[in-house]
Structures are given as C-alpha cells and as structure tokens.
Short mmCIF file of C-alpha atoms and ligand atoms in Angstrom, two decimals:
data_model
loop_
_atom_site.label_atom_id
_atom_site.label_comp_id
_atom_site.label_asym_id
_atom_site.label_seq_id
_atom_site.Cartn_x
_atom_site.Cartn_y
_atom_site.Cartn_z
CA MET A 1 -34.00 31.39 13.47
CA ILE A 2 -31.24 28.81 13.03
CA VAL A 3 -31.45 28.42 9.27
CA ARG A 4 -31.58 31.97 7.90
CA PRO A 5 -33.46 32.86 4.73
CA ASP A 6 -30.59 35.08 3.46
CA ARG A 7 -28.09 32.22 2.98
CA PRO A 8 -28.27 28.55 2.02
CA ALA A 9 -28.38 26.14 4.94
CA SER A 10 -25.02 24.50 5.49
CA VAL A 11 -24.61 20.77 6.01
CA ALA A 12 -21.42 18.94 6.97
CA ILE A 13 -21.37 15.27 6.05
CA VAL A 14 -18.58 13.42 7.80
CA GLY A 15 -17.48 10.33 5.84
CA GLY A 16 -17.20 9.90 2.08
CA GLY A 17 -18.26 6.25 1.97
CA PRO A 18 -21.50 5.06 0.39
CA GLY A 19 -23.46 6.40 3.39
CA GLY A 20 -22.08 9.94 3.13
CA LEU A 21 -22.41 10.08 -0.65
CA MET A 22 -25.94 8.67 -0.64
CA THR A 23 -26.98 11.21 2.00
CA ALA A 24 -25.51 14.08 -0.03
CA TYR A 25 -27.15 12.81 -3.22
CA LEU A 26 -30.58 12.38 -1.62
CA LEU A 27 -30.42 15.72 0.19
CA GLN A 28 -29.64 17.47 -3.02
CA LYS A 29 -32.38 15.59 -4.87
CA LYS A 30 -35.09 16.20 -2.28
CA SER A 31 -34.38 19.76 -1.22
CA ALA A 32 -36.28 22.56 -2.93
CA VAL A 33 -34.06 25.15 -1.24
CA PRO A 34 -30.34 25.63 -1.95
CA LEU A 35 -27.93 23.83 0.34
CA ARG A 36 -24.23 24.22 0.98
CA ILE A 37 -22.88 20.71 1.53
CA ALA A 38 -19.32 19.96 2.62
CA LEU A 39 -18.31 16.29 2.59
CA TYR A 40 -15.32 15.39 4.75
CA GLU A 41 -13.34 12.27 3.93
CA SER A 42 -10.28 11.26 5.91
CA SER A 43 -8.64 9.32 3.08
CA GLY A 44 -7.74 10.41 -0.43
CA ARG A 45 -10.68 8.58 -2.04
CA CYS A 46 -14.43 8.33 -1.64
CA GLY A 47 -16.08 4.93 -1.39
CA GLY A 48 -15.08 3.52 1.99
CA LYS A 49 -15.62 -0.23 1.94
CA VAL A 50 -16.81 -0.24 -1.68
CA MET A 51 -13.55 -0.63 -3.52
CA THR A 52 -12.71 -2.13 -6.93
CA PRO A 53 -8.90 -1.98 -7.25
CA GLN A 54 -6.65 -3.47 -9.92
CA PHE A 55 -3.80 -5.99 -9.74
CA ASP A 56 -0.24 -4.87 -10.57
CA SER A 57 0.62 -7.75 -12.92
CA ALA A 58 -2.35 -7.31 -15.26
CA PRO A 59 -5.13 -4.78 -15.83
CA VAL A 60 -7.65 -6.90 -13.97
CA ARG A 61 -10.01 -5.52 -11.32
CA TYR A 62 -11.56 -7.26 -8.33
CA GLU A 63 -13.81 -6.39 -5.39
CA ALA A 64 -11.81 -5.74 -2.22
CA GLY A 65 -14.77 -4.80 0.00
CA ALA A 66 -18.51 -5.15 -0.65
CA ALA A 67 -18.84 -7.91 -3.22
CA GLU A 68 -22.50 -8.07 -4.03
CA PHE A 69 -25.76 -6.18 -3.66
CA TYR A 70 -28.89 -7.62 -2.11
CA ASP A 71 -31.97 -7.68 -4.31
CA TYR A 72 -35.24 -7.61 -2.38
CA SER A 73 -37.43 -6.76 -5.33
CA ASN A 74 -38.93 -10.26 -5.48
CA CYS A 75 -39.44 -10.41 -1.74
CA GLY A 76 -43.07 -10.77 -0.74
CA ALA A 77 -44.22 -11.92 -4.20
CA GLY A 78 -47.29 -14.07 -3.69
CA SER A 79 -47.57 -13.09 -0.02
CA GLY A 80 -50.58 -10.83 -0.54
CA ALA A 81 -48.56 -7.94 0.88
CA GLY A 82 -47.30 -6.93 -2.58
CA CYS A 83 -43.71 -6.86 -3.77
CA ALA A 84 -41.03 -5.03 -1.88
CA ASP A 85 -39.49 -1.73 -2.94
CA ASP A 86 -35.80 -2.04 -3.53
CA ALA A 87 -34.38 1.44 -3.11
CA LEU A 88 -30.80 0.38 -3.83
CA LYS A 89 -31.64 -1.35 -7.07
CA GLU A 90 -33.68 1.69 -8.09
CA LEU A 91 -30.80 4.03 -7.25
CA ILE A 92 -28.36 1.93 -9.28
CA ALA A 93 -30.74 2.02 -12.26
CA GLU A 94 -31.28 5.77 -11.81
CA LEU A 95 -27.51 6.23 -12.01
CA GLY A 96 -27.51 4.41 -15.36
CA LEU A 97 -25.57 1.35 -14.20
CA SER A 98 -26.25 -2.17 -15.44
CA VAL A 99 -26.12 -5.21 -13.19
CA SER A 100 -25.73 -8.99 -13.47
CA PRO A 101 -27.06 -11.66 -11.14
CA MET A 102 -24.75 -13.63 -8.87
CA GLY A 103 -25.50 -16.98 -7.35
CA GLY A 104 -24.12 -20.07 -5.66
CA GLN A 105 -25.57 -22.89 -3.58
CA SER A 106 -22.63 -25.27 -3.10
CA VAL A 107 -20.98 -26.05 0.21
CA VAL A 108 -17.59 -27.79 0.03
CA MET A 109 -16.76 -30.04 3.02
CA GLY A 110 -13.28 -31.48 2.66
CA GLU A 111 -13.27 -32.90 -0.86
CA ARG A 112 -17.07 -33.33 -0.90
CA TRP A 113 -18.84 -30.93 -3.22
CA LEU A 114 -22.42 -30.47 -2.00
CA ALA A 115 -24.33 -28.57 -4.68
CA ASN A 116 -27.84 -29.52 -3.55
CA LEU A 117 -29.86 -31.71 -1.19
CA ASP A 118 -29.37 -34.78 -3.41
CA ASP A 119 -25.58 -34.45 -3.01
CA ILE A 120 -26.04 -34.07 0.74
CA GLU A 121 -28.16 -37.22 0.85
CA SER A 122 -25.66 -39.21 -1.19
CA HIS A 123 -22.70 -38.15 1.02
CA PHE A 124 -24.36 -38.07 4.47
CA GLY A 125 -27.58 -40.08 4.15
CA LEU A 126 -31.32 -39.44 4.15
CA ARG A 127 -31.51 -38.48 7.84
CA VAL A 128 -29.16 -35.52 7.36
CA ARG A 129 -31.15 -34.35 4.35
CA GLN A 130 -34.44 -34.57 6.26
CA SER A 131 -33.02 -32.78 9.24
CA LEU A 132 -31.84 -29.90 7.00
CA GLU A 133 -35.27 -29.73 5.39
CA THR A 134 -36.90 -29.53 8.83
CA PHE A 135 -34.45 -26.81 9.92
CA HIS A 136 -35.21 -24.84 6.78
CA GLY A 137 -38.97 -25.15 7.28
CA GLN A 138 -38.69 -23.99 10.90
CA ALA A 139 -36.54 -21.02 9.90
CA ARG A 140 -39.11 -20.02 7.26
CA ASP A 141 -41.89 -20.31 9.82
CA ARG A 142 -40.08 -17.90 12.13
CA LEU A 143 -39.36 -15.34 9.45
CA SER A 144 -41.41 -15.12 6.26
CA PRO A 145 -39.93 -13.37 3.20
CA TRP A 146 -42.06 -10.30 3.95
CA GLU A 147 -41.02 -10.24 7.62
CA PHE A 148 -37.41 -10.62 6.48
CA TYR A 149 -37.83 -7.60 4.21
CA CYS A 150 -39.33 -5.51 7.03
CA SER A 151 -36.85 -6.69 9.65
CA GLY A 152 -34.79 -3.46 9.72
CA GLY A 153 -37.76 -1.24 10.56
CA MET A 154 -39.86 -0.79 13.65
CA GLU A 155 -42.81 -2.72 12.22
CA ALA A 156 -40.65 -5.84 12.35
CA THR A 157 -41.96 -8.82 14.31
CA PRO A 158 -39.36 -10.08 16.84
CA VAL A 159 -38.30 -13.61 15.89
CA ASP A 160 -36.99 -14.53 19.33
CA ARG A 161 -36.41 -13.03 22.75
CA PRO A 162 -33.78 -10.26 22.69
CA GLY A 163 -30.37 -11.32 23.92
CA ARG A 164 -30.58 -15.00 22.99
CA SER A 165 -27.62 -16.03 20.86
CA PHE A 166 -27.86 -17.73 17.49
CA GLU A 167 -25.50 -20.38 18.85
CA SER A 168 -28.09 -21.38 21.43
CA TYR A 169 -30.78 -21.54 18.72
CA LEU A 170 -28.57 -23.76 16.54
CA ARG A 171 -27.71 -26.00 19.50
CA GLN A 172 -31.41 -26.65 20.09
CA SER A 173 -32.42 -26.98 16.45
CA ILE A 174 -29.77 -28.93 14.60
CA HIS A 175 -26.96 -31.42 15.29
CA GLY A 176 -24.23 -33.44 13.62
CA PRO A 177 -22.94 -32.84 10.08
CA GLN A 178 -26.09 -30.94 9.15
CA ARG A 179 -25.19 -28.28 11.70
CA LYS A 180 -21.69 -27.97 10.20
CA ILE A 181 -23.29 -27.51 6.77
CA VAL A 182 -25.51 -24.69 8.06
CA GLU A 183 -22.59 -23.04 9.88
CA ASN A 184 -20.42 -23.15 6.76
CA LEU A 185 -23.24 -21.74 4.70
CA ILE A 186 -23.66 -18.63 6.82
CA HIS A 187 -20.31 -17.93 8.49
CA SER A 188 -19.00 -15.54 5.88
CA ASP A 189 -22.27 -13.57 5.74
CA LEU A 190 -22.41 -13.24 9.52
CA ALA A 191 -18.80 -12.00 9.83
CA THR A 192 -18.91 -13.28 13.39
CA GLU A 193 -19.48 -16.45 15.40
CA PRO A 194 -23.03 -17.69 16.10
CA SER A 195 -22.35 -17.10 19.82
CA ALA A 196 -21.80 -13.37 19.18
CA THR A 197 -24.93 -12.66 17.21
CA SER A 198 -28.70 -12.74 17.66
CA VAL A 199 -31.20 -15.38 16.50
CA GLU A 200 -32.70 -12.75 14.23
CA TYR A 201 -29.47 -11.86 12.43
CA GLY A 202 -28.44 -15.52 12.22
CA LEU A 203 -31.74 -16.53 10.64
CA GLN A 204 -31.68 -13.60 8.25
CA ASN A 205 -28.24 -14.64 7.05
CA TYR A 206 -29.31 -18.25 6.74
CA LEU A 207 -32.56 -17.45 4.88
CA MET A 208 -30.91 -15.09 2.43
CA ASN A 209 -29.65 -18.22 0.64
CA ASP A 210 -33.27 -18.96 -0.28
CA PRO A 211 -34.19 -17.10 -3.51
CA ALA A 212 -37.70 -16.43 -2.15
CA TYR A 213 -36.03 -14.11 0.36
CA MET A 214 -33.32 -12.42 -1.61
CA ARG A 215 -31.19 -12.57 -4.73
CA LEU A 216 -27.73 -11.20 -5.38
CA TYR A 217 -26.28 -9.04 -8.10
CA ALA A 218 -23.19 -7.01 -8.88
CA ILE A 219 -22.59 -3.90 -10.96
CA ASP A 220 -21.17 -4.68 -14.39
CA GLY A 221 -17.63 -3.36 -14.59
CA GLY A 222 -17.12 -3.14 -10.82
CA ASN A 223 -19.13 -2.07 -7.77
CA GLU A 224 -17.07 1.09 -7.28
CA GLN A 225 -18.91 2.59 -10.23
CA LEU A 226 -21.75 3.26 -7.80
CA ILE A 227 -19.38 5.56 -5.93
CA ASP A 228 -18.06 7.24 -9.08
CA ARG A 229 -21.58 7.97 -10.34
CA LEU A 230 -22.73 9.34 -6.99
CA ARG A 231 -19.66 11.51 -6.73
CA ASP A 232 -20.18 12.90 -10.22
CA ARG A 233 -23.74 13.90 -9.37
CA VAL A 234 -23.18 15.43 -5.94
CA ALA A 235 -22.55 19.17 -5.92
CA ALA A 236 -20.71 19.30 -2.60
CA THR A 237 -17.35 20.63 -1.55
CA PHE A 238 -15.29 17.45 -1.26
CA ARG A 239 -12.76 17.75 1.52
CA LEU A 240 -10.57 14.73 0.83
CA ASN A 241 -7.67 13.84 3.13
CA GLU A 242 -9.45 15.86 5.79
CA PRO A 243 -10.29 13.72 8.82
CA VAL A 244 -12.81 15.24 11.20
CA GLN A 245 -11.37 15.18 14.68
CA GLU A 246 -13.89 17.05 16.75
CA ILE A 247 -17.53 18.16 16.59
CA LEU A 248 -18.66 20.78 19.09
CA PRO A 249 -21.97 22.48 19.76
CA GLY A 250 -21.75 26.09 18.56
CA ALA A 251 -23.95 29.16 18.99
CA HIS A 252 -27.66 29.11 17.98
CA GLY A 253 -27.86 25.34 17.66
CA ARG A 254 -25.10 25.20 15.04
CA PHE A 255 -22.03 22.95 15.15
CA ARG A 256 -18.34 23.58 14.86
CA VAL A 257 -16.45 20.92 12.92
CA ARG A 258 -12.73 20.67 13.51
CA SER A 259 -10.70 18.83 10.88
CA ARG A 260 -7.07 18.45 9.95
CA PRO A 261 -6.30 18.83 6.24
CA ASP A 262 -2.58 18.22 5.53
CA GLY A 263 -1.86 18.23 9.25
CA GLU A 264 -3.15 21.80 9.66
CA PRO A 265 -6.15 22.42 11.97
CA ARG A 266 -9.30 23.90 10.40
CA GLU A 267 -12.66 24.83 11.96
CA SER A 268 -15.94 25.48 10.11
CA GLU A 269 -19.53 26.03 11.30
CA TYR A 270 -22.63 24.30 9.99
CA ASP A 271 -26.39 24.28 10.55
CA PHE A 272 -26.56 20.49 10.32
CA VAL A 273 -23.99 17.76 10.86
CA ILE A 274 -24.48 14.23 9.57
CA VAL A 275 -21.94 11.73 10.88
CA ALA A 276 -21.80 9.01 8.20
CA VAL A 277 -18.87 6.98 9.47
CA PRO A 278 -19.01 3.30 10.44
CA HIS A 279 -19.26 2.34 14.08
CA ASP A 280 -15.52 1.61 14.42
CA ALA A 281 -14.67 5.15 13.25
CA LEU A 282 -16.98 6.97 15.68
CA GLY A 283 -14.36 6.63 18.41
CA GLY A 284 -11.89 8.62 16.28
CA ILE A 285 -14.04 11.74 16.58
CA ARG A 286 -14.27 13.75 19.80
CA PHE A 287 -17.74 15.07 20.53
CA GLY A 288 -17.47 18.22 22.62
CA GLY A 289 -19.78 19.46 25.33
CA ALA A 290 -20.64 17.25 28.30
CA ARG A 291 -24.12 16.36 27.08
CA LEU A 292 -23.19 15.51 23.49
CA SER A 293 -20.15 13.46 24.49
CA VAL A 294 -22.22 11.38 26.94
CA ALA A 295 -24.98 10.87 24.34
CA MET A 296 -22.48 9.79 21.70
CA ALA A 297 -20.74 7.42 24.13
CA ALA A 298 -24.12 5.78 24.85
CA HIS A 299 -24.80 5.50 21.11
CA ARG A 300 -21.42 3.84 20.54
CA ASP A 301 -22.02 1.39 23.41
CA ARG A 302 -25.41 0.40 22.03
CA TYR A 303 -24.01 -0.66 18.66
CA ASP A 304 -20.68 -2.00 19.86
CA HIS A 305 -20.76 -5.48 18.31
CA PRO A 306 -17.66 -5.61 16.12
CA ALA A 307 -17.40 -8.20 13.37
CA HIS A 308 -14.53 -8.88 11.02
CA TYR A 309 -13.62 -9.67 7.44
CA LEU A 310 -10.42 -10.41 5.61
CA ARG A 311 -10.28 -10.84 1.88
CA ILE A 312 -7.57 -12.76 -0.01
CA THR A 313 -7.81 -12.30 -3.78
CA ILE A 314 -5.61 -14.13 -6.25
CA LEU A 315 -5.04 -13.52 -9.94
CA PHE A 316 -4.41 -16.61 -12.09
CA ARG A 317 -3.36 -16.82 -15.71
CA ARG A 318 -6.55 -18.72 -16.47
CA PRO A 319 -9.73 -19.79 -14.62
CA PHE A 320 -8.58 -23.40 -14.22
CA TRP A 321 -11.57 -24.29 -11.97
CA ARG A 322 -14.25 -23.74 -14.63
CA GLY A 323 -16.20 -26.86 -15.40
CA ILE A 324 -16.24 -27.85 -11.72
CA MET A 325 -17.05 -24.57 -10.02
CA VAL A 326 -19.71 -23.00 -12.22
CA ASP A 327 -21.41 -20.52 -9.88
CA SER A 328 -20.29 -17.03 -8.77
CA TYR A 329 -19.27 -18.43 -5.39
CA CYS A 330 -19.36 -21.44 -3.09
CA MET A 331 -18.81 -21.95 0.64
CA LEU A 332 -15.62 -23.71 1.75
CA ASP A 333 -15.23 -25.33 5.16
CA ARG A 334 -11.63 -23.99 5.29
CA PHE A 335 -10.65 -20.94 7.39
CA GLY A 336 -13.51 -21.72 9.79
CA GLY A 337 -16.04 -21.44 6.95
CA CYS A 338 -15.37 -18.94 4.17
CA CYS A 339 -16.93 -17.84 0.91
CA LEU A 340 -14.89 -18.53 -2.23
CA TYR A 341 -15.78 -16.13 -5.03
CA ASP A 342 -15.07 -16.74 -8.66
CA GLU A 343 -14.35 -13.06 -9.18
CA SER A 344 -13.78 -13.67 -12.87
CA SER A 345 -17.40 -14.83 -13.23
CA ARG A 346 -18.27 -11.13 -13.08
CA SER A 347 -16.44 -10.88 -16.43
CA ILE A 348 -14.81 -7.61 -15.49
CA GLU A 349 -11.85 -8.51 -17.72
CA PRO A 350 -12.45 -11.82 -19.50
CA GLY A 351 -9.73 -14.43 -19.98
CA TRP A 352 -8.02 -14.15 -16.61
CA GLY A 353 -8.94 -16.11 -13.54
CA VAL A 354 -9.56 -14.44 -10.17
CA LEU A 355 -10.57 -16.19 -6.96
CA GLY A 356 -11.45 -14.37 -3.74
CA TRP A 357 -11.59 -15.89 -0.24
CA LEU A 358 -13.78 -14.00 2.23
CA LEU A 359 -12.62 -14.96 5.73
CA ALA A 360 -14.97 -13.94 8.50
CA GLY A 361 -15.30 -13.54 12.27
CA GLU A 362 -12.63 -14.89 14.62
CA GLN A 363 -10.66 -16.46 11.79
CA ALA A 364 -10.42 -13.09 10.00
CA ARG A 365 -9.36 -11.36 13.23
CA GLN A 366 -6.65 -13.91 13.95
CA SER A 367 -5.43 -13.98 10.34
CA ALA A 368 -5.10 -10.19 10.29
CA VAL A 369 -1.65 -10.44 11.92
CA VAL A 370 -0.40 -13.09 9.48
CA PRO A 371 1.82 -11.73 6.64
CA ASP A 372 0.25 -11.48 3.18
CA ASP A 373 2.46 -14.10 1.52
CA VAL A 374 1.60 -16.68 4.20
CA LEU A 375 -2.14 -16.01 3.83
CA ILE A 376 -1.89 -16.27 0.06
CA GLY A 377 -0.11 -19.64 0.42
CA GLN A 378 -2.81 -20.85 2.83
CA ALA A 379 -5.50 -19.79 0.37
CA LEU A 380 -3.86 -21.69 -2.48
CA ASP A 381 -3.59 -24.78 -0.27
CA SER A 382 -7.22 -24.50 0.82
CA LEU A 383 -8.66 -25.26 -2.61
CA PRO A 384 -10.21 -28.70 -3.10
CA ARG A 385 -7.76 -30.84 -5.09
CA ARG A 386 -10.28 -31.60 -7.78
CA LEU A 387 -10.23 -27.95 -8.93
CA GLY A 388 -6.70 -28.37 -10.27
CA ASN A 389 -3.17 -27.13 -9.60
CA ALA A 390 -3.61 -23.55 -8.39
CA ARG A 391 0.12 -22.81 -7.98
CA LYS A 392 0.78 -23.58 -11.63
CA TRP A 393 -1.44 -20.67 -12.75
CA PHE A 394 -0.69 -18.24 -9.89
CA LEU A 395 0.25 -14.67 -10.83
CA GLU A 396 -0.42 -12.30 -7.91
CA GLY A 397 -2.22 -12.19 -4.57
CA ARG A 398 -3.71 -9.31 -2.57
CA VAL A 399 -4.96 -9.14 1.03
CA HIS A 400 -7.45 -6.61 2.46
CA ARG A 401 -8.09 -6.54 6.19
CA TRP A 402 -11.42 -5.26 7.53
CA ILE A 403 -11.11 -5.84 11.24
CA GLY A 404 -13.96 -4.44 13.35
CA ALA A 405 -15.31 -2.81 10.20
CA VAL A 406 -18.77 -4.43 10.19
CA ASN A 407 -21.44 -5.11 12.80
CA ALA A 408 -22.35 -8.46 14.38
CA ILE A 409 -25.75 -7.36 15.73
CA PRO A 410 -26.83 -4.58 13.43
CA GLY A 411 -29.76 -2.58 14.73
CA GLY A 412 -28.66 -3.39 18.31
CA VAL A 413 -29.81 -6.08 20.71
CA ALA A 414 -33.16 -4.35 21.19
CA PRO A 415 -33.91 -2.20 18.13
CA ARG A 416 -34.87 1.41 18.78
CA SER A 417 -37.28 3.62 16.87
CA LEU A 418 -35.85 4.93 13.62
CA ASP A 419 -35.81 8.47 15.06
CA ARG A 420 -33.74 7.44 18.07
CA ARG A 421 -31.34 5.43 15.96
CA HIS A 422 -30.48 8.50 13.91
CA GLN A 423 -30.31 11.19 16.58
CA VAL A 424 -28.04 10.69 19.55
CA ASP A 425 -29.48 13.64 21.50
CA PRO A 426 -32.83 14.69 20.01
CA GLU A 427 -33.66 17.03 22.90
CA VAL A 428 -30.77 19.42 22.63
CA HIS A 429 -28.74 18.50 19.53
CA SER A 430 -31.56 17.83 17.13
CA ARG A 431 -29.56 18.86 14.08
CA LEU A 432 -26.85 16.30 14.55
CA PHE A 433 -27.63 12.99 12.86
CA VAL A 434 -25.88 9.69 12.37
CA VAL A 435 -26.09 7.55 9.23
CA GLY A 436 -24.82 3.99 9.16
CA ASP A 437 -25.42 0.43 8.02
CA TYR A 438 -24.90 -0.64 11.65
CA LEU A 439 -28.32 0.93 12.44
CA PHE A 440 -30.05 -1.50 10.04
CA ASP A 441 -28.60 -4.69 8.57
CA ALA A 442 -24.90 -3.92 8.02
CA THR A 443 -25.32 -3.74 4.23
CA LEU A 444 -25.45 -1.14 1.49
CA ASN A 445 -29.24 -1.48 1.47
CA GLY A 446 -29.19 -0.61 5.16
CA VAL A 447 -26.96 2.42 4.77
CA LEU A 448 -29.20 3.68 1.96
CA ASP A 449 -32.27 3.31 4.19
CA SER A 450 -30.42 5.28 6.82
CA ALA A 451 -29.37 8.02 4.36
CA ASP A 452 -32.93 8.19 3.04
CA TYR A 453 -34.36 8.60 6.53
CA VAL A 454 -31.96 11.35 7.56
CA SER A 455 -32.23 13.24 4.27
CA ASP A 456 -36.05 13.25 4.58
CA TRP A 457 -35.72 14.63 8.05
CA VAL A 458 -33.26 17.40 7.20
CA VAL A 459 -35.35 18.44 4.21
CA ALA A 460 -38.48 18.54 6.38
CA GLU A 461 -36.66 20.84 8.83
CA LEU A 462 -35.49 23.08 6.03
CA HIS A 463 -38.91 23.44 4.48
C1 FAD B 501 -15.27 -7.33 3.17
C2 FAD B 501 -16.62 -6.69 3.17
C3 FAD B 501 -17.62 -7.24 2.42
C4 FAD B 501 -18.87 -6.64 2.37
N1 FAD B 501 -19.82 -7.19 1.58
C5 FAD B 501 -20.99 -6.57 1.43
C6 FAD B 501 -21.93 -7.06 0.50
O1 FAD B 501 -21.69 -8.05 -0.16
N2 FAD B 501 -23.11 -6.39 0.37
C7 FAD B 501 -23.40 -5.27 1.10
O2 FAD B 501 -24.48 -4.70 0.93
N3 FAD B 501 -22.51 -4.79 1.98
C8 FAD B 501 -21.32 -5.40 2.16
N4 FAD B 501 -20.40 -4.90 3.04
C9 FAD B 501 -20.79 -3.75 3.87
C10 FAD B 501 -20.68 -2.43 3.08
O3 FAD B 501 -19.39 -2.28 2.61
C11 FAD B 501 -21.09 -1.31 4.03
O4 FAD B 501 -22.47 -1.46 4.32
C12 FAD B 501 -20.88 0.10 3.48
O5 FAD B 501 -19.59 0.29 3.00
C13 FAD B 501 -21.17 1.10 4.60
O6 FAD B 501 -20.98 2.40 4.12
P1 FAD B 501 -20.55 3.58 5.10
O7 FAD B 501 -20.48 4.80 4.26
O8 FAD B 501 -21.44 3.60 6.28
O9 FAD B 501 -19.12 3.16 5.67
P2 FAD B 501 -17.74 3.01 4.91
O10 FAD B 501 -17.91 2.31 3.63
O11 FAD B 501 -16.82 2.42 5.90
O12 FAD B 501 -17.30 4.50 4.59
C14 FAD B 501 -17.02 5.41 5.63
C15 FAD B 501 -16.06 6.48 5.14
O13 FAD B 501 -15.85 7.41 6.22
C16 FAD B 501 -14.49 7.79 6.25
N5 FAD B 501 -14.16 8.28 7.59
C17 FAD B 501 -14.02 7.55 8.73
N6 FAD B 501 -13.73 8.35 9.77
C18 FAD B 501 -13.70 9.61 9.29
C19 FAD B 501 -13.43 10.90 9.87
N7 FAD B 501 -13.16 11.04 11.18
N8 FAD B 501 -13.47 12.00 9.07
C20 FAD B 501 -13.75 11.88 7.75
N9 FAD B 501 -13.98 10.69 7.14
C21 FAD B 501 -13.97 9.57 7.91
C22 FAD B 501 -13.75 6.52 5.84
O14 FAD B 501 -12.46 6.81 5.35
C23 FAD B 501 -14.69 5.95 4.78
O15 FAD B 501 -14.35 6.41 3.49
C24 FAD B 501 -19.14 -5.48 3.13
C25 FAD B 501 -18.14 -4.93 3.91
C26 FAD B 501 -16.89 -5.53 3.93
C27 FAD B 501 -15.80 -4.93 4.78
#
C-alpha cells in the first residue's frame, strides 16, 4: 500500500503562487483524512503573479501582476442553461473579502476618444460602425455566453479548426480602421499577437468586453489579500526561499523532491507531488527517470506558447485625468495597443493618482530590455494631450516585467481531456500532478479550476 494507514499521506506542492495555495486550501478542505502538506516556494513570498506592492514616495499600493478578476456569475443568464457557477468569486467571498466592479469601454486612437459606437460613427463614419456591429454579431454567433463559459472544459464546442490563427480570422472578417479598433481592444488581454494565437482564444478575449459574457472586479484593498487569506488558512509547512530543483521517482510509487534552501541541498519523500508552477518555470525543474523526463518534456512542448506582459505604473500627486477618463481603464493605441488602468479608481488609498500601462505581446518583450526611466518617460508621453500635463504631477514610476510568464494558447492547440492535462504520465507516475492556468484560460479562474480538479482527484485516491 502506497499511502499507509499509520501515518498521514504526504503531499509536496511545488510553487507558492495562487495555484499552489488554492490546491493546498482545497485539499485541506476536502480531505477527511489528515494530510501532511509541504509547500515549496522559490522566492521569499507567496503569491507569484498576484502582487500588490507599495510605492516608495507615498504609502500607496498598486497591482503589479494580475489586475482584475473575471466574473462569470451572470454568464448564461436567459440562455435556458441556467447561470454559471463562479468558483473564484465564491472562494473570495468564503475568505471574507469584499470586491468592487471594474469597467471600461473606451478605445483611444491618437487623440480620438471612442467611448461607444456613436463616437466611432462620428469619427469614422456609419460604414465603420456597421462593420463593427456585423463583426460583433458574427463573433457572438460563433461563441455564445454559455459556450464561452464552458470553453475551458472538454464539453466545449470547437469554434474553428485547430491550428488556424486569429490573425487569419481577422483578415477575413474585418478591414480598415475597424480592424485597428478591434486589435487595440484585445491586444492587452491576449498578451500576444493575433498571428500567435488561436481563433478560439482571440474570440474569447474579444467577447469578454461584452457584459453578457463576463464582468470584471477587483478585491477591495488590493488583490494580494486573496493570497494572504489563503496563506492564513492553509496548515502546510511553508518552505520559502526553497526552489525545487529535481523531482525523482522513489520507491513504492513515491517521489523524492530535491530542493535548495539557502544554497544547501535537501531531499524529502512524498506520496503525492503537485507541480503548481507556470509553464515558463517547468524547465527549471529536472524530472528524473527516463520515462518521467520524456513525459514532462512532451507536456512542456504541448503548452509552449509563451506570451508577455510588462507593466509601467506611475504615482501622481493627484488624479489629473478625472473628468475625462472616468472608467477603471481604457485601451490606448500606443505601445502596439495597451490597457491604461486608472489604478486609483480602485480607491486603495484615496487622494493620489495612479496610472498603470499594461504592455503586451511583442511590444512587452522588446520593451523588457529598455531601462525603467526610459519606459516611464515613454509612458508619460503616450497619454492623450487632453488628459493634462502628466509630468507636472509625476512622483514615482515602477516597471514590472513578465516575459514568457503567461500563455498565448492556453489549453493547447488541440485541448486534451482534463485527466491528461493534469497527469503527465498517468500509467506509471499517477501520483504526480500538474496545476496551472496554462491548462485552461491563463487566468486565476483557470488555475482555480485546475487546483479544484487535482484536489478532487488526490482526495479520491486517499479515500
Ligand atoms: C501582468 C499580468 C496580468 C495578469 N492579469 C490577470 C488578470 O487580470 N486576471 C487573471 O485572472 N489573471 C491575470 N494574470 C494571470 C495570473 O496572474 C495567473 O493566472 C496566476 O498568477 C497563475 O498562478 P500560478 O500559481 O499558476 O503561477 P504564478 O502566479 O506564477 O505562481 C507560481 C509560483 O511558483 C514559484 N516557483 C516557480 N518555480 C519554482 C520552483 N522550482 N520551486 C518552487 N517554487 C517555484 C514562483 O516563484 C511563484 O511564486 C495576469 C498575469 C500577469 C503577469
């Protein structure tokens, strides 16, 4: 017997980001038998890409990674299929956190502020408006709100043939300035170029701007509170500053985990191993044994579609743009199409002004080598003139680079069954699992689905 009745089953979770913490939390919640969980985190903090740091010049926080949460709870209303479950929203409520909605519809092209279809018609003419309406209708026909909600799972209906790029779809469906508007609208959500992603992912990212499909919200007081609350509730041994370097098959189906706390090698054995690191960190871990290393290499190849972000966040003495920019964010045509967040609309610390530029895809990758002060200058210069004199109110700028940190075709080109996504070698190494947003939709909702799936499975094995 692999899991013995005389001692609690041991579980190593590799990665202390949202995925690792959610897995630990759910395992603990679902298991009726005691578990010994060790959570390895290579850095000195848990949270991974959910990060709410503070500026130096003033006690003002901002989001450096994941900015908003996706709310599917209205998805499917009126479809006859019932309303969707929203596991992430439920988890956030269960943890006692309050949330506020976020929203924004405007696209800024040069000095033209396009807040709605009427603005588009007045700047570009009726033909452009009609063409956008047709594009929208066609996109909705391909993917209904309910299909959108189900698109991460196996019951999903394919929206196009696998392998066709979103670029080719756009080329066939829309032209002229209307195409530029659509591209600007979605570039920062995609984190890649339309040529490097699928029709499915492109349409999902386009349709998420339609409130019938999804709404956005943020946690009051900063998104990192999700991490703090999870951490407080998880009874695991937290091994911070302890990168896992190697995972090897051990005796009786167990695994040996080799890590390096404070530069010193350490090896521990576990009944289960759950690798909850993002795709770009899988390559930093050696998987021992010929069979496991080949299986893991195939897994990495399957999901190898790197996408990029770079965030520039600037603190101002006051939110000088209010009155013109009223939403939580808008899309700018600068930096190849970026999202401009009014971070201070989250009211983390009222009075100050904070703007955040989310650069995506190729532009983010190329900008990653540019020094911070140059990027901050470019961001200040990118603002439409009508917003006011940004330099006059400037206090401090911060840059966070997330190169290769997200996925351009989450779920893979041809999605696999949920079982196969989460087990790289089910035949022989059935107690080694992977958890990741790259297996679903590259979001926190996706990583929670993944954690939920794996925790169900481990608990079923234990019972
Ligand atoms: C700029 C940006 C904006 C985003 N915006 C959104 C958004 O608006 N909404 C949304 O839902 N999602 C968003 N995301 C995606 C979201 O952040 C991810 O879905 C989520 O962080 C994935 O969680 P994870 O635990 O899988 O990975 P991560 O958050 O990357 O955490 C992984 C952890 O594993 C650790 N680790 C890596 N290798 C090892 C090792 N060998 N040993 C031990 N520990 C290791 C890392 O240090 C890290 O702490 C955004 C991401 C970025 C970068």
